[in-house]
Amino acid sequence: MANTKYDGKHLSTTQRIKIEKGLLDGESLASIARKITKHPSTVAKEIKKYRYFPERESLARKLPCLLKK
């Protein structure tokens, strides 16, 4: 991962939805982080911050157009 460049900015709504989709699909934090070009610790912090919001699952399922690779 030495050549991976992280943009250092906050997460967008699309990235947050992709995190939720990755979690629903059973992906690891590292693979989710690679897809959204963020550090794995950023993904972990996001999950920890929003882990008590079950309505986010329904949001991820309602927006399939944002989840395509």
C-alpha atoms as a PDB file:
ATOM      1  CA  MET A   1       0.000   0.000   0.000  1.00  0.00           C
ATOM      2  CA  ALA A   2       2.984   2.298  -0.228  1.00  0.00           C
ATOM      3  CA  ASN A   3       1.776   3.831  -3.481  1.00  0.00           C
ATOM      4  CA  THR A   4      -1.805   4.420  -2.339  1.00  0.00           C
ATOM      5  CA  LYS A   5      -2.710   8.085  -2.168  1.00  0.00           C
ATOM      6  CA  TYR A   6      -5.496   9.199   0.157  1.00  0.00           C
ATOM      7  CA  ASP A   7      -7.191  12.504  -0.515  1.00  0.00           C
ATOM      8  CA  GLY A   8      -7.512  13.459   3.168  1.00  0.00           C
ATOM      9  CA  LYS A   9     -10.987  14.932   2.762  1.00  0.00           C
ATOM     10  CA  HIS A  10     -14.212  14.034   4.474  1.00  0.00           C
ATOM     11  CA  LEU A  11     -16.442  11.263   3.251  1.00  0.00           C
ATOM     12  CA  SER A  12     -19.124  12.007   0.709  1.00  0.00           C
ATOM     13  CA  THR A  13     -22.625  10.589   0.851  1.00  0.00           C
ATOM     14  CA  THR A  14     -21.776   8.229  -1.997  1.00  0.00           C
ATOM     15  CA  GLN A  15     -18.756   6.900  -0.102  1.00  0.00           C
ATOM     16  CA  ARG A  16     -20.849   6.375   3.021  1.00  0.00           C
ATOM     17  CA  ILE A  17     -23.411   4.432   1.014  1.00  0.00           C
ATOM     18  CA  LYS A  18     -20.637   2.303  -0.499  1.00  0.00           C
ATOM     19  CA  ILE A  19     -19.374   1.545   3.011  1.00  0.00           C
ATOM     20  CA  GLU A  20     -22.852   0.390   4.005  1.00  0.00           C
ATOM     21  CA  LYS A  21     -23.155  -1.730   0.864  1.00  0.00           C
ATOM     22  CA  GLY A  22     -19.766  -3.309   1.526  1.00  0.00           C
ATOM     23  CA  LEU A  23     -20.747  -4.163   5.080  1.00  0.00           C
ATOM     24  CA  LEU A  24     -24.014  -5.707   3.902  1.00  0.00           C
ATOM     25  CA  ASP A  25     -22.059  -7.789   1.376  1.00  0.00           C
ATOM     26  CA  GLY A  26     -19.637  -8.975   4.074  1.00  0.00           C
ATOM     27  CA  GLU A  27     -16.528  -7.254   2.731  1.00  0.00           C
ATOM     28  CA  SER A  28     -13.535  -6.461   4.918  1.00  0.00           C
ATOM     29  CA  LEU A  29     -12.748  -2.918   6.016  1.00  0.00           C
ATOM     30  CA  ALA A  30      -9.569  -2.950   3.937  1.00  0.00           C
ATOM     31  CA  SER A  31     -11.385  -3.885   0.728  1.00  0.00           C
ATOM     32  CA  ILE A  32     -14.047  -1.242   1.325  1.00  0.00           C
ATOM     33  CA  ALA A  33     -11.336   1.346   1.969  1.00  0.00           C
ATOM     34  CA  ARG A  34      -9.566   0.460  -1.291  1.00  0.00           C
ATOM     35  CA  LYS A  35     -12.798   0.897  -3.246  1.00  0.00           C
ATOM     36  CA  ILE A  36     -13.429   4.386  -1.899  1.00  0.00           C
ATOM     37  CA  THR A  37      -9.695   5.334  -1.749  1.00  0.00           C
ATOM     38  CA  LYS A  38      -9.731   6.058   1.970  1.00  0.00           C
ATOM     39  CA  HIS A  39      -7.572   4.735   4.778  1.00  0.00           C
ATOM     40  CA  PRO A  40      -9.050   1.699   6.557  1.00  0.00           C
ATOM     41  CA  SER A  41      -9.050   3.587   9.858  1.00  0.00           C
ATOM     42  CA  THR A  42     -11.333   6.199   8.287  1.00  0.00           C
ATOM     43  CA  VAL A  43     -13.781   3.465   7.328  1.00  0.00           C
ATOM     44  CA  ALA A  44     -13.597   1.980  10.833  1.00  0.00           C
ATOM     45  CA  LYS A  45     -14.273   5.360  12.429  1.00  0.00           C
ATOM     46  CA  GLU A  46     -17.240   5.921  10.141  1.00  0.00           C
ATOM     47  CA  ILE A  47     -18.708   2.551  11.061  1.00  0.00           C
ATOM     48  CA  LYS A  48     -18.203   3.190  14.761  1.00  0.00           C
ATOM     49  CA  LYS A  49     -19.728   6.659  14.510  1.00  0.00           C
ATOM     50  CA  TYR A  50     -22.910   5.507  12.760  1.00  0.00           C
ATOM     51  CA  ARG A  51     -23.322   1.942  14.021  1.00  0.00           C
ATOM     52  CA  TYR A  52     -26.620   2.656  15.828  1.00  0.00           C
ATOM     53  CA  PHE A  53     -28.598   3.861  12.823  1.00  0.00           C
ATOM     54  CA  PRO A  54     -30.498   0.915  11.316  1.00  0.00           C
ATOM     55  CA  GLU A  55     -32.249   3.185   8.797  1.00  0.00           C
ATOM     56  CA  ARG A  56     -28.930   3.522   6.961  1.00  0.00           C
ATOM     57  CA  GLU A  57     -29.356  -0.044   5.705  1.00  0.00           C
ATOM     58  CA  SER A  58     -32.566   0.911   3.952  1.00  0.00           C
ATOM     59  CA  LEU A  59     -30.836   3.952   2.441  1.00  0.00           C
ATOM     60  CA  ALA A  60     -28.089   1.759   0.992  1.00  0.00           C
ATOM     61  CA  ARG A  61     -30.664  -0.567  -0.554  1.00  0.00           C
ATOM     62  CA  LYS A  62     -32.730   2.300  -2.025  1.00  0.00           C
ATOM     63  CA  LEU A  63     -29.829   3.805  -3.992  1.00  0.00           C
ATOM     64  CA  PRO A  64     -28.412   0.966  -6.123  1.00  0.00           C
ATOM     65  CA  CYS A  65     -27.270   3.356  -8.867  1.00  0.00           C
ATOM     66  CA  LEU A  66     -24.613   4.769  -6.517  1.00  0.00           C
ATOM     67  CA  LEU A  67     -23.324   1.331  -5.598  1.00  0.00           C
ATOM     68  CA  LYS A  68     -22.237   0.105  -9.011  1.00  0.00           C
ATOM     69  CA  LYS A  69     -18.521  -0.424  -9.439  1.00  0.00           C
END
